[in-house]
Amino acid sequence: MADKHELRDKGLRLTPQRELVLSAVRELGHATPEEVAEQVRATHPGINLSTVYRNLETLENVGLVQHTHLGHGGATYHAAEELTHLHLVCSDCGSVGDAPIGAAANFVQNLADDYGFKTDVTHFAVYGLCAACVK
Amino acid sequence: MADKHELRDKGLRLTPQRELVLSAVRELGHATPEEVAEQVRATHPGINLSTVYRNLETLENVGLVQHTHLGHGGATYHAAEELTHLHLVCSDCGSVGDAPIGAAANFVQNLADDYGFKTDVTHFAVYGLCAACVK
DNA sequence: GCCGAAGTTGCGAAGGACTTGCAAGTAGCA
DNA sequence: TGCTACTTGCAAGTCCTTCGCAACTTCGGC
């Protein structure tokens, strides 16, 4: 896998644990560190939670994963290549929906034009009520 | 103060501590529970941190304050009547800027039209780089 | 293919932020 | 003024995340 380069280029190593964490994030779509740990442990029970935390941080520095705040507190991790959508978090039922980045294009443009603010659309969650809960 | 009604109507009481917490939130604009406690203690040192947490929650239920996630984890509280702006959080310098809700109007409309999602604009922070850090 | 330096892991402990249980105190209706 | 139910303060507890450190593994070089 090409991920190897991203790591090596920064003097980092590709360990089995690191591969497992990365593939867990890719499989899960979005996941908290706890969920990643659980997923990894399904096949490799010995892996320590702090290793998961450290690897998520490392992989984020390298650019292979990214985190988003979905609100409740902790961060949620995504594989970097999947970060092409916004998160619509329902304040009622807690579900997390997706919307393409394009939906925010004019909003981002507004902020750039009026405030010089360069919005990172992938990093924030959008709160509100999902279609199901609006009813 | 009319706040009394909001509380009484739900069978709650207006205690000195509760008033202090509310006015601290109003003075501070946006503040974490810790900051609220500090502000309250400046005049009334005896107030317990858990009282602040409990009162913020109570005041939120009543609708006098509201919380927003600015990202790092903990919630930030605002007086409900001041929640007329978005938060632009700079991922570089950490500053929190404001923008009127109107800036997101078309974005909100998009989400409503395309996904039936009813966005609560006041609840989410917008991440990115502020004008100063873009340079 | 073997070596050694430096990055990594596992584990336990520490830290911070918030929550909970409970007895004592107090607001506010009667 | 009395009572009852809501509140407070305090201490202990929980949850999530980070740290320190010794043992271990990766990987470039010999």
XYZ file of N, CA and C in Angstrom, chain A:
405
model
N 0.814 -1.216 0.000
C 0.000 0.000 0.000
C 0.847 1.266 0.000
N 0.266 2.266 -0.624
C 1.012 3.514 -0.802
C 1.159 4.295 0.499
N 0.363 3.912 1.473
C 0.410 4.601 2.755
C 1.813 4.589 3.336
N 2.520 3.562 2.950
C 3.871 3.382 3.445
C 4.720 4.637 3.219
N 4.575 5.199 2.046
C 5.363 6.373 1.722
C 5.075 7.548 2.637
N 3.766 7.790 2.859
C 3.377 8.906 3.717
C 4.092 8.815 5.059
N 4.202 7.616 5.568
C 4.833 7.422 6.864
C 6.349 7.532 6.773
N 6.916 6.787 5.864
C 8.374 6.766 5.726
C 8.955 8.153 5.477
N 8.219 8.905 4.666
C 8.707 10.235 4.328
C 8.910 11.108 5.555
N 8.233 10.756 6.629
C 8.387 11.557 7.850
C 9.197 10.805 8.891
N 9.891 9.771 8.460
C 10.712 9.019 9.383
C 9.892 8.145 10.314
N 8.672 7.829 9.888
C 7.817 7.000 10.728
C 7.771 5.578 10.185
N 7.286 4.674 11.022
C 7.274 3.273 10.613
C 5.876 2.730 10.382
N 5.842 1.736 9.494
C 4.556 1.089 9.248
C 4.500 -0.172 10.089
N 3.847 -0.063 11.228
C 3.740 -1.223 12.116
C 2.396 -1.887 11.873
N 2.271 -3.139 12.279
C 1.000 -3.848 12.115
C -0.140 -3.074 12.788
N 0.118 -2.550 13.981
C -0.918 -1.816 14.708
C -1.390 -0.612 13.909
N -0.444 0.053 13.295
C -0.781 1.246 12.532
C -1.647 0.897 11.334
N -1.297 -0.199 10.669
C -2.104 -0.629 9.533
C -3.514 -0.977 9.979
N -3.590 -1.641 11.128
C -4.893 -2.053 11.635
C -5.774 -0.852 11.963
N -5.172 0.144 12.596
C -5.935 1.339 12.939
C -6.433 2.019 11.672
N -5.555 2.132 10.703
C -5.939 2.788 9.457
C -7.053 2.040 8.739
N -6.924 0.725 8.672
C -7.975 0.006 7.954
C -9.276 -0.010 8.745
N -9.180 0.053 10.058
C -10.403 0.134 10.862
C -11.137 1.439 10.562
N -10.394 2.525 10.491
C -11.007 3.815 10.188
C -11.658 3.763 8.804
N -10.967 3.148 7.861
C -11.520 3.057 6.508
C -12.781 2.215 6.456
N -12.788 1.139 7.222
C -13.974 0.286 7.226
C -15.166 0.955 7.894
N -14.871 1.682 8.964
C -15.965 2.222 9.762
C -16.589 3.489 9.199
N -15.860 4.183 8.340
C -16.430 5.420 7.808
C -16.186 6.564 8.763
N -17.023 6.695 9.753
C -16.624 7.570 10.854
C -16.701 6.836 12.171
N -15.719 7.089 13.007
C -15.628 6.343 14.250
C -14.850 7.111 15.310
N -15.254 6.907 16.543
C -14.519 7.472 17.668
C -13.319 6.576 17.946
N -12.349 7.082 18.680
C -11.186 6.261 19.015
C -11.619 4.946 19.658
N -12.597 5.025 20.508
C -13.105 3.835 21.184
C -13.624 2.799 20.184
N -14.358 3.276 19.189
C -14.925 2.379 18.193
C -13.827 1.778 17.319
N -12.834 2.587 17.025
C -11.710 2.092 16.246
C -11.022 0.973 17.018
N -10.813 1.214 18.301
C -10.159 0.215 19.139
C -10.951 -1.088 19.142
N -12.250 -0.950 19.234
C -13.110 -2.121 19.271
C -12.988 -2.911 17.963
N -13.026 -2.183 16.885
C -12.931 -2.808 15.566
C -11.590 -3.533 15.402
N -10.538 -2.886 15.830
C -9.208 -3.481 15.722
C -9.117 -4.731 16.589
N -9.702 -4.635 17.767
C -9.617 -5.763 18.696
C -10.401 -6.980 18.235
N -11.359 -6.762 17.356
C -12.146 -7.881 16.855
C -11.212 -8.916 16.231
N -10.159 -8.443 15.621
C -9.217 -9.382 15.018
C -7.911 -9.476 15.789
N -7.558 -8.417 16.507
C -6.292 -8.415 17.240
C -6.485 -7.886 18.642
N -6.939 -8.758 19.526
C -7.351 -8.383 20.882
C -6.289 -7.671 21.710
N -5.031 -7.865 21.383
C -3.999 -7.338 22.275
C -3.740 -5.841 22.185
N -4.386 -5.183 21.243
C -4.001 -3.791 21.005
C -4.513 -2.816 22.048
N -3.607 -2.005 22.516
C -3.900 -1.097 23.612
C -4.608 0.169 23.144
N -5.495 0.652 24.007
C -6.244 1.840 23.646
C -5.338 3.041 23.420
N -4.316 3.155 24.220
C -3.443 4.321 24.038
C -2.684 4.237 22.723
N -2.454 3.026 22.258
C -1.818 2.848 20.951
C -2.746 3.376 19.860
N -4.018 3.104 20.017
C -4.995 3.595 19.045
C -4.994 5.119 19.030
N -5.041 5.720 20.192
C -5.021 7.178 20.270
C -3.768 7.739 19.609
N -2.637 7.140 19.952
C -1.379 7.650 19.393
C -1.333 7.492 17.891
N -1.837 6.371 17.399
C -1.791 6.140 15.963
C -2.752 7.028 15.202
N -3.899 7.293 15.806
C -4.834 8.198 15.143
C -4.176 9.564 14.997
N -3.497 9.967 16.038
C -2.825 11.260 15.992
C -1.720 11.270 14.938
N -0.955 10.190 14.938
C 0.139 10.080 13.966
C -0.389 10.074 12.534
N -1.414 9.262 12.311
C -1.976 9.153 10.964
C -2.582 10.485 10.535
N -3.058 11.229 11.503
C -3.612 12.532 11.157
C -2.501 13.498 10.756
N -1.402 13.453 11.469
C -0.270 14.313 11.111
C 0.224 14.033 9.706
N 0.185 12.766 9.349
C 0.670 12.353 8.043
C -0.355 12.669 6.954
N -1.588 12.845 7.371
C -2.613 13.202 6.394
C -3.457 12.039 5.905
N -3.338 10.879 6.533
C -4.118 9.725 6.088
C -5.506 9.684 6.718
N -5.653 10.271 7.893
C -6.983 10.377 8.482
C -7.173 11.821 8.944
N -8.403 12.133 9.297
C -8.719 13.468 9.748
C -9.808 13.355 10.797
N -9.878 14.309 11.703
C -10.959 14.207 12.677
C -11.960 15.342 12.488
N -13.145 15.096 12.993
C -14.248 16.040 12.893
C -14.917 16.086 14.256
N -15.465 17.232 14.585
C -16.202 17.310 15.841
C -17.678 17.168 15.560
N -18.245 16.105 16.075
C -19.666 15.891 15.874
C -20.479 16.436 17.037
N -19.792 17.029 17.974
C -20.502 17.788 18.982
C -20.437 17.339 20.413
N -20.762 16.093 20.650
C -20.873 15.622 22.016
C -19.599 15.761 22.819
N -18.498 16.008 22.165
C -17.269 16.134 22.919
C -16.104 15.536 22.159
N -16.017 14.233 22.187
C -14.893 13.575 21.558
C -14.840 13.787 20.056
N -13.671 13.533 19.487
C -13.507 13.681 18.058
C -13.913 12.388 17.366
N -14.248 12.506 16.091
C -14.591 11.350 15.283
C -13.609 11.334 14.122
N -13.101 10.147 13.799
C -12.084 10.065 12.756
C -12.619 9.503 11.441
N -12.037 10.003 10.349
C -12.382 9.568 8.994
C -11.109 9.312 8.227
N -11.205 8.412 7.256
C -10.092 8.292 6.314
C -10.098 9.565 5.485
N -8.917 10.107 5.228
C -8.828 11.396 4.549
C -9.514 11.381 3.191
N -9.402 10.262 2.467
C -9.959 10.224 1.117
C -11.479 10.215 1.095
N -12.076 9.963 2.274
C -13.539 9.945 2.302
C -14.128 11.267 2.743
N -13.247 12.206 3.040
C -13.746 13.463 3.569
C -14.233 14.393 2.478
N -15.274 13.983 1.844
C -15.811 14.776 0.753
C -17.252 15.144 1.040
N -17.605 15.079 2.307
C -18.995 15.401 2.643
C -19.092 16.152 3.966
N -20.213 16.793 4.144
C -20.514 17.467 5.402
C -21.242 16.475 6.294
N -21.268 16.777 7.576
C -22.004 15.925 8.493
C -23.214 16.664 9.012
N -24.360 16.057 8.835
C -25.591 16.640 9.348
C -25.987 15.850 10.596
N -25.752 16.452 11.735
C -26.021 15.755 12.985
C -27.390 16.163 13.521
N -28.214 15.184 13.772
C -29.553 15.469 14.274
C -29.512 15.629 15.786
N -30.003 16.764 16.247
C -29.942 17.037 17.684
C -30.982 16.219 18.441
N -31.910 15.659 17.723
C -32.959 14.902 18.376
C -32.612 13.415 18.459
N -32.421 12.796 17.300
C -32.182 11.359 17.308
C -30.692 11.015 17.272
N -29.852 12.020 17.049
C -28.421 11.766 17.084
C -27.835 11.166 15.822
N -28.647 10.952 14.821
C -28.134 10.351 13.593
C -27.185 11.315 12.876
N -26.263 10.754 12.129
C -25.314 11.566 11.374
C -25.536 11.315 9.893
N -26.032 12.317 9.196
C -26.241 12.177 7.757
C -25.126 12.859 6.982
N -25.114 12.646 5.695
C -24.087 13.266 4.860
C -24.721 14.196 3.844
N -23.948 15.189 3.446
C -24.356 16.030 2.337
C -23.076 16.386 1.595
N -23.122 16.517 0.282
C -21.913 16.825 -0.456
C -21.394 18.216 -0.102
N -20.113 18.385 -0.204
C -19.501 19.667 0.115
C -20.129 20.801 -0.678
N -20.546 20.473 -1.890
C -21.123 21.489 -2.763
C -22.291 22.239 -2.143
N -23.010 21.584 -1.245
C -24.167 22.217 -0.624
C -23.773 23.471 0.145
N -22.507 23.542 0.525
C -22.060 24.685 1.306
C -21.252 25.677 0.481
N -21.137 25.406 -0.796
C -20.251 26.213 -1.641
C -20.527 27.712 -1.541
N -21.783 28.085 -1.625
C -22.057 29.524 -1.594
C -21.859 30.122 -0.202
N -22.097 29.314 0.806
C -21.864 29.747 2.182
C -20.366 30.014 2.378
N -19.568 29.086 1.928
C -18.121 29.231 2.037
C -17.669 30.486 1.297
N -18.266 30.696 0.133
C -17.906 31.863 -0.670
C -18.271 33.156 0.055
N -19.462 33.168 0.663
C -19.893 34.332 1.435
C -18.873 34.707 2.494
N -18.465 33.688 3.254
C -17.545 33.945 4.360
C -16.198 34.421 3.847
N -15.798 33.885 2.712
C -14.523 34.295 2.130
C -14.616 35.749 1.675
N -15.699 36.072 0.995
C -15.858 37.426 0.459
C -16.012 38.465 1.567
N -16.868 38.154 2.535
C -17.212 39.163 3.534
C -16.257 39.232 4.710
N -15.629 38.110 5.052
C -14.803 38.108 6.259
C -13.376 37.650 6.020
N -13.086 37.247 4.800
C -11.749 36.748 4.521
C -11.492 35.430 5.230
N -12.579 34.765 5.651
C -12.462 33.529 6.410
C -12.447 32.331 5.465
N -11.393 31.542 5.556
C -11.257 30.394 4.675
C -11.798 29.153 5.378
N -13.023 28.800 5.064
C -13.716 27.729 5.782
C -13.220 26.329 5.424
N -13.007 25.540 6.459
C -12.677 24.134 6.259
C -13.975 23.350 6.439
N -14.660 23.152 5.331
C -16.000 22.558 5.400
C -16.006 21.153 5.965
N -14.911 20.435 5.788
C -14.916 19.036 6.208
C -14.797 18.878 7.719
N -14.445 19.965 8.390
C -14.127 19.824 9.810
C -15.290 20.074 10.750
N -16.345 20.663 10.260
C -17.411 20.969 11.200
C -18.677 20.165 10.945
N -19.390 19.912 12.013
C -20.667 19.233 11.893
C -21.744 20.302 11.808
N -22.820 19.977 11.154
C -23.954 20.881 11.054
C -25.054 20.329 11.941
N -25.523 21.142 12.878
C -26.562 20.697 13.797
C -27.946 21.053 13.319
N -28.885 20.242 13.731
C -30.266 20.571 13.413
C -31.138 19.345 13.569
N -32.246 19.363 12.880
C -33.165 18.234 12.927
C -33.190 17.538 11.576
N -33.033 16.230 11.600
C -33.066 15.500 10.343
C -34.506 15.411 9.848
N -34.654 15.062 8.588
C -35.979 15.023 7.968
C -36.954 14.187 8.793
N -36.479 13.062 9.304
C -37.350 12.163 10.062
C -37.852 12.828 11.347
N -36.998 13.583 12.013
C -37.385 14.172 13.292
C -38.180 15.467 13.129
N -38.076 16.070 11.982
C -38.828 17.302 11.750
C -40.323 17.011 11.799
N -40.687 15.843 11.337
C -42.110 15.470 11.264
C -42.760 15.385 12.644
